[in-house]
Every structure is written in structure tokens, then in C-alpha cells.
Amino acid sequence: MGLQIRFVAAVAVLLCAGAGTVQAADAAKGEAAFVRQCAICHTIDKGGDNRLGPNLFGIVGRRAGTVQGFKYTNAFRNTATFEWTEGLLGPWIALPAVMVPGTAMATFPGVSDRDKDDIVAYLAAQK
């Protein structure tokens, strides 16, 4: 099966798995969860530096793999041919290795469902 077909299938499975969530996202809680779980590898300030992962400021609406100065893995460059949306960020931070097998973020175990929507709300607010 081609990489893009596997990617689409993985996203569909992840989106369906989270379909039962009714809780409203809270960007303030998302900021705290981001600091706890994401900030060791990512910055989110406008013009911030890249760390182990790229700077995430303005990620929603940006084409994946386009942060200047960040070296993406071949797996990510070849598979992530999409634009980041709130709908894709949730599955990505929940199970990155499922969405893009071979990504460097595969070592990240993912965030809990409890934090996922809040972190996405926080990321989306950073424009």
C-alpha cells in the first residue's frame, strides 16, 4: 500500500477513535499541557528557534514540513504532503508514528485524549 494511502487510512482511524469526545477544548489548559509535554522539543513563539522539533508558531494553515532551518526526516518529507489543520493535529499529537511511520517524532508516545484537544486549541490560537 502506498504511503499516502496508509496515511489517509491512519488519519481516518484516528479521527474515528476520537469521535466520541464531547468536551470543549480549553486553550489555557492546552498551554499548560504544551509546556509539560511539548516544549522540551518545540518552541511556539513567533520567530522562535527550532529544537529537536520545529517551531510551531502559526502551524494551523501551514504546509507540513516547511519550517525554515528544520531538517525533517525523509519519512516525513515524503509522507506529510498536507496542510496542518486542527483536525490533523489531534491525530498527529496522539499517535505520530501511526500517521507517519519513520518520523523522528515516532519516539514520542503521544498525548492523552484529555490533553489532546486542549493542546490543539492552544496551537491554533498561536497566529
CSV table of C-alpha atoms in Angstrom, one decimal:
chain,number,residue,atom,x,y,z
A,1,MET,CA,0.0,0.0,0.0
A,2,GLY,CA,1.4,3.5,-0.9
A,3,LEU,CA,2.5,5.9,1.8
A,4,GLN,CA,-0.3,8.4,1.1
A,5,ILE,CA,-3.0,5.7,1.2
A,6,ARG,CA,-1.6,4.4,4.5
A,7,PHE,CA,-1.5,8.0,5.8
A,8,VAL,CA,-5.1,8.6,4.8
A,9,ALA,CA,-6.2,5.3,6.4
A,10,ALA,CA,-4.3,6.1,9.6
A,11,VAL,CA,-5.9,9.5,9.9
A,12,ALA,CA,-9.4,8.1,9.3
A,13,VAL,CA,-8.9,5.5,12.1
A,14,LEU,CA,-7.6,8.1,14.5
A,15,LEU,CA,-10.4,10.6,13.7
A,16,CYS,CA,-13.0,7.9,14.3
A,17,ALA,CA,-11.3,6.8,17.5
A,18,GLY,CA,-11.7,10.4,18.9
A,19,ALA,CA,-15.2,10.9,17.5
A,20,GLY,CA,-16.9,10.3,20.9
A,21,THR,CA,-15.2,13.2,22.6
A,22,VAL,CA,-17.7,15.9,23.7
A,23,GLN,CA,-15.5,18.0,25.9
A,24,ALA,CA,-14.9,21.6,24.7
A,25,ALA,CA,-11.3,22.4,24.1
A,26,ASP,CA,-9.6,24.9,26.5
A,27,ALA,CA,-6.6,26.8,25.1
A,28,ALA,CA,-5.4,27.8,28.6
A,29,LYS,CA,-5.3,24.2,29.7
A,30,GLY,CA,-3.6,23.5,26.3
A,31,GLU,CA,-0.8,25.9,27.1
A,32,ALA,CA,-0.1,24.2,30.4
A,33,ALA,CA,-0.2,20.8,28.7
A,34,PHE,CA,2.1,22.1,25.9
A,35,VAL,CA,4.6,23.2,28.4
A,36,ARG,CA,4.5,19.8,30.2
A,37,GLN,CA,4.6,17.6,27.1
A,38,CYS,CA,5.8,19.5,24.0
A,39,ALA,CA,8.0,22.4,25.0
A,40,ILE,CA,11.1,20.2,25.6
A,41,CYS,CA,11.2,19.7,21.8
A,42,HIS,CA,9.3,22.6,20.3
A,43,THR,CA,9.1,26.4,20.7
A,44,ILE,CA,5.9,28.2,19.8
A,45,ASP,CA,7.0,31.9,19.9
A,46,LYS,CA,6.9,33.9,16.7
A,47,GLY,CA,10.4,33.7,15.3
A,48,GLY,CA,11.3,31.1,17.9
A,49,ASP,CA,14.1,28.7,17.3
A,50,ASN,CA,13.8,25.0,16.3
A,51,ARG,CA,14.8,22.4,18.8
A,52,LEU,CA,14.5,18.7,18.4
A,53,GLY,CA,11.3,19.6,16.6
A,54,PRO,CA,10.3,22.6,14.5
A,55,ASN,CA,8.9,25.9,15.9
A,56,LEU,CA,5.1,25.5,16.0
A,57,PHE,CA,4.0,29.2,15.8
A,58,GLY,CA,1.3,29.5,13.1
A,59,ILE,CA,1.1,25.8,12.4
A,60,VAL,CA,-2.6,25.7,11.6
A,61,GLY,CA,-2.9,26.5,7.9
A,62,ARG,CA,0.8,25.9,7.1
A,63,ARG,CA,2.0,23.2,4.8
A,64,ALA,CA,3.7,20.4,6.7
A,65,GLY,CA,7.4,20.2,6.6
A,66,THR,CA,8.1,23.8,5.7
A,67,VAL,CA,9.6,25.4,8.8
A,68,GLN,CA,12.8,27.2,7.7
A,69,GLY,CA,16.0,25.7,9.1
A,70,PHE,CA,14.5,22.5,10.4
A,71,LYS,CA,15.7,19.2,9.0
A,72,TYR,CA,12.8,16.8,8.6
A,73,THR,CA,13.2,13.1,8.2
A,74,ASN,CA,12.8,11.5,4.7
A,75,ALA,CA,9.7,9.7,6.0
A,76,PHE,CA,8.1,13.0,7.0
A,77,ARG,CA,9.1,14.9,3.8
A,78,ASN,CA,7.8,12.0,1.6
A,79,THR,CA,4.5,11.4,3.5
A,80,ALA,CA,3.4,14.7,5.0
A,81,THR,CA,2.2,16.4,1.8
A,82,PHE,CA,-0.7,18.1,3.5
A,83,GLU,CA,-1.6,21.4,5.2
A,84,TRP,CA,-1.9,21.3,9.0
A,85,THR,CA,-5.5,21.7,10.3
A,86,GLU,CA,-6.9,21.3,13.7
A,87,GLY,CA,-8.4,18.0,12.5
A,88,LEU,CA,-5.0,16.6,11.6
A,89,LEU,CA,-3.1,18.0,14.6
A,90,GLY,CA,-5.2,15.9,17.0
A,91,PRO,CA,-4.3,12.6,15.5
A,92,TRP,CA,-0.7,13.7,14.9
A,93,ILE,CA,0.0,14.5,18.6
A,94,ALA,CA,-2.0,11.4,19.7
A,95,LEU,CA,-0.1,8.9,17.6
A,96,PRO,CA,2.6,10.4,15.3
A,97,ALA,CA,4.2,7.1,14.4
A,98,VAL,CA,0.8,5.8,13.0
A,99,MET,CA,0.4,8.9,10.8
A,100,VAL,CA,3.9,9.0,9.5
A,101,PRO,CA,5.9,5.7,10.1
A,102,GLY,CA,9.6,6.5,10.4
A,103,THR,CA,9.1,10.1,11.6
A,104,ALA,CA,11.6,11.3,14.2
A,105,MET,CA,8.5,12.1,16.4
A,106,ALA,CA,7.8,8.3,16.5
A,107,THR,CA,9.7,8.2,19.8
A,108,PHE,CA,7.0,10.4,21.3
A,109,PRO,CA,4.4,8.3,22.9
A,110,GLY,CA,1.6,10.8,22.2
A,111,VAL,CA,-0.6,12.8,24.5
A,112,SER,CA,-3.7,11.7,26.3
A,113,ASP,CA,-7.1,12.3,24.9
A,114,ARG,CA,-7.7,14.5,28.0
A,115,ASP,CA,-4.9,16.9,26.8
A,116,LYS,CA,-5.1,16.5,23.0
A,117,ASP,CA,-8.0,18.8,22.2
A,118,ASP,CA,-6.7,21.5,24.6
A,119,ILE,CA,-3.2,21.4,23.1
A,120,VAL,CA,-4.7,21.7,19.6
A,121,ALA,CA,-6.8,24.7,20.7
A,122,TYR,CA,-3.6,26.3,22.1
A,123,LEU,CA,-1.7,25.6,18.9
A,124,ALA,CA,-4.5,27.0,16.7
A,125,ALA,CA,-4.6,30.2,18.8
A,126,GLN,CA,-0.9,30.9,18.1
A,127,LYS,CA,-1.1,33.1,14.9
